[in-house]
Steps between C-alpha positions, in 0.01 A plus 500: 500500500607856444679656801519865401380685817386814322213268347128583545386761532781745444681309232186408314377856513845628364485228230154613371592868537778423256334277237126593497504762232707312252319176570161668440632650173583168354245275670204712565318650801416156657828395674414133500490205259258451223239214442491326170270213391790320334808540282272604201342783699689807388315755718724796555666540843285788625174301425634174645601666824161668513352155451677370812369793692154419382537144649575646839213745485268206425645313805428789735175612334488828720172689525486878431482600858793282614867594574780292352865492623766469225823360659774599259333746267759564234411812304125438572359345196354192660331721760361726239362196297335372813350828601368563143348146457340470841436842636702408817738721679880388510786588734835391357821478676866459388834529666609709200433868538543548133236243420260670745552832326455357160188310597353794675540718190358227264193453718439879497546506120241220469255695701508268782694691751220497751459122500856373420773610744845387568750533779844384599472212741654162592272199488683359804358799703185619344387851610119407512261408771375136543227393266509810283492340155239301310757313274868512424746379233870455472624494142866392474582660835528202744804388298686807638414426862737273700249456777193399304319371820520841667381689180204265465411532870499875458277478187260265692492744791369794279250280321146478623366155595405322174694734273705341223876532415627426147869429438692495167865408546802308383618182674806289460473155355617199700875475551568875428544801716483820306532755788711792387691768697215566751276615209336167416416238761328194343294212644358191336135487400432230756572758780210731414224317670694478822600864489134601451369289781761604745392866435138416590393478131303213346648398167237473226732404214867492415545470123818456286460712196860491387434377146262803448768748595755382247566782247427401142796545261354798304448685829856434598615649171282803550654551845859463368436775239387729774813429696718583207305828432551590877846359550648823641228507766482140585864389503615719802196370703536121450873465413671355204464137581122508545457730212690259272285208619180688433588586149660160411243287302664183622478589863231338724479793737138581384400156598600564867690160533421349845199726563133411502204722533208462741155652550355443850189620671420485865224630741552663845358279765159614632491651848406263778 
């Protein structure tokens, strides 16, 4: 496992402060993976990532008068999509001050500044009262948290009894450990049910969708073209080695070797 003690939240926040703008320029406003039906599905990245967001909105199914917590909000696009499609209010958090500023600006530009708000906060110590949210999701944010049990306990604490949590995240395949410099801390898919139960959450489903997140070849090529067009911006951010892997057609970096992808849904236990 990674041993860099700067780690979450400071190291993760600084990492996303540095890469967010360039990443969004080449990938789009949803800073998470896309969802494709199969290798013949050539849906562009922006639409495929929005499709994954839609799957999560469906899992939560919030009502217009409800309040949803977005744990790891990126630059706000998933929260904006959820608010638009459901009428619910959203509070998003990130350890990246830059992401919070970008997300706040984007919500205001979308005309949703009164219902979609963002703040800098650590999921391990949420600044919200008990039972203050009707639903929550964590989209590719648990992977950055070394103490996932603590983070899930905090999320469970701020959920009302019966509220749902949806998770979309990467996991490591058996026999691998893909933790990296305190930025990425992976677990296996078989650990999710136990983590949810220890937090006082009832697992409803844990689904491996790895094959649906593999990027079709034409989409990889489109991404590589964007990288070449923005090389001067992208190269200083990721470094020469990563940049060379991303632009090399023979590299398997886009296939995330050793990683899988999980969707999970849980419900907060009812009050007794």
